[in-house]
């Protein structure tokens, strides 16, 4: 394609077709090109690993880091991306040491040019994009488990298998089974992360989280990485510094090994896409641990820090040693607010409750089953996924607001910021709104659905359960593929369908899984409730 760049991996991509000069996420053409070259190098590494007996944990770790770094809103820094690509090529050289000087190149270990993918026949491009983007999302889950010391070689080898396939000249009959297999493997990956989080931080339990900010120095931590938050809490203990979560870090308050720290105070701000406004006058540093970074504005760029695979030019980065001293010193220097700041959510609420993971919900399984059988609970809605700035996402706010009082709303991921501070009351002695956690906690939602299906001795599709999902980036892709692997049908997806779904691939999903776009809250509620 004759463009400075091409990217259509997120829901907000320009014109619902693709960004070709600058990403709506804020990345420029140079960054997009470097990300493509990094991805091409990863495919070259997968080609080398396919035949090398020496491929192992170091190989898979590099693949996971590289895939995660190309996720939307993670790394905007060409220098760090180029450095990562250099490490990837060095690993390929280790696996096939004579490849670079071979006088008879076989073409089996070289880097892949992603221009071949963007210019491919639309159905091939669509399936390969599902495979690549879903792999990026799954790599994020694998990364979070990996930093806690939990790995699954079958997951890691599949990521290599998927990258290898993206570089091959394969048809739909070979690519489609791989796309569906990704959903199966991602279920194992999400189970691994759930095990890692609960064994390291304890089982989440419901907890009320205030939105107010107390006087004094504080640090705001954004992203998803609970391990980074734990390390920061350890390093700030006894320093007179409060720690507030932001965005997808909110569910951290529910974990016993994190909420035991008294200086973990509350949650600052609303959804990730509002950060440029909400951080403008913040008298505190912000630490980004994973994706959800937007290009920092000058009004607060001097207070931003990154760590792990996150990067932005000229922004201080906390390396693998995880010494957060620069962040701590900046917090003490800025001093925080002089008086308590009483803040509210997007609907005026002063706090929210999180921590309804699968163990917490299923502890009430008998009560839930009886409430359904008695008619006290008519229906469950899973309303979750990514948030974003594009018009149309108020649909999810209105959908939840209009759910009848005899229904339960399960939610997870940052899409909940549209409505999680609403008071929906209770039904059958349970809160009507149950926040399961991060997008990383989609496994909990699946376990709840499977447990209910077992209790009622029916399939998940026979439950009074509807899924109304919002998507933005690539973790939503792998979760969707996992739901399809489980045979779940009639998912409503919005606010717009992925630009990388070709008409033929979309038709396949409609025919086999009855996926449908959202319409209006009123019409969708009526259809899902059969009224």
Short mmCIF file of C-alpha atoms in Angstrom, two decimals, residues 37-46 48 58-59 61-67 81-95 111 163:
data_model
loop_
_atom_site.label_atom_id
_atom_site.label_comp_id
_atom_site.label_asym_id
_atom_site.label_seq_id
_atom_site.Cartn_x
_atom_site.Cartn_y
_atom_site.Cartn_z
CA UNK A 37 9.29 -3.86 11.35
CA UNK A 38 9.32 -5.27 14.89
CA UNK A 39 6.39 -7.51 13.97
CA UNK A 40 8.22 -8.58 10.81
CA UNK A 41 11.26 -9.44 12.91
CA UNK A 42 9.06 -11.47 15.29
CA UNK A 43 7.75 -13.45 12.31
CA UNK A 44 11.37 -14.03 11.26
CA UNK A 45 12.10 -15.30 14.76
CA UNK A 46 9.06 -17.61 14.60
CA UNK A 48 13.73 -19.69 12.87
CA UNK A 58 14.22 -16.83 26.10
CA UNK A 59 12.71 -17.08 22.62
CA UNK A 61 9.74 -14.28 26.31
CA UNK A 62 11.00 -12.06 23.50
CA UNK A 63 7.96 -12.92 21.38
CA UNK A 64 5.63 -12.04 24.24
CA UNK A 65 7.37 -8.72 24.91
CA UNK A 66 7.46 -7.83 21.23
CA UNK A 67 3.81 -8.63 20.62
CA UNK A 81 10.97 -0.44 19.76
CA UNK A 82 14.07 -0.56 17.56
CA UNK A 83 16.09 -1.82 20.51
CA UNK A 84 13.53 -4.56 21.09
CA UNK A 85 13.66 -5.50 17.38
CA UNK A 86 17.45 -5.73 17.71
CA UNK A 87 17.07 -8.19 20.57
CA UNK A 88 14.62 -10.21 18.47
CA UNK A 89 17.07 -10.40 15.54
CA UNK A 90 19.90 -11.33 17.89
CA UNK A 91 17.82 -14.22 19.20
CA UNK A 92 17.10 -15.34 15.64
CA UNK A 93 20.85 -15.21 14.95
CA UNK A 94 21.40 -17.43 17.98
CA UNK A 95 18.92 -19.98 16.65
CA UNK A 111 11.96 -10.90 8.46
CA UNK A 163 3.30 -15.55 13.89
#
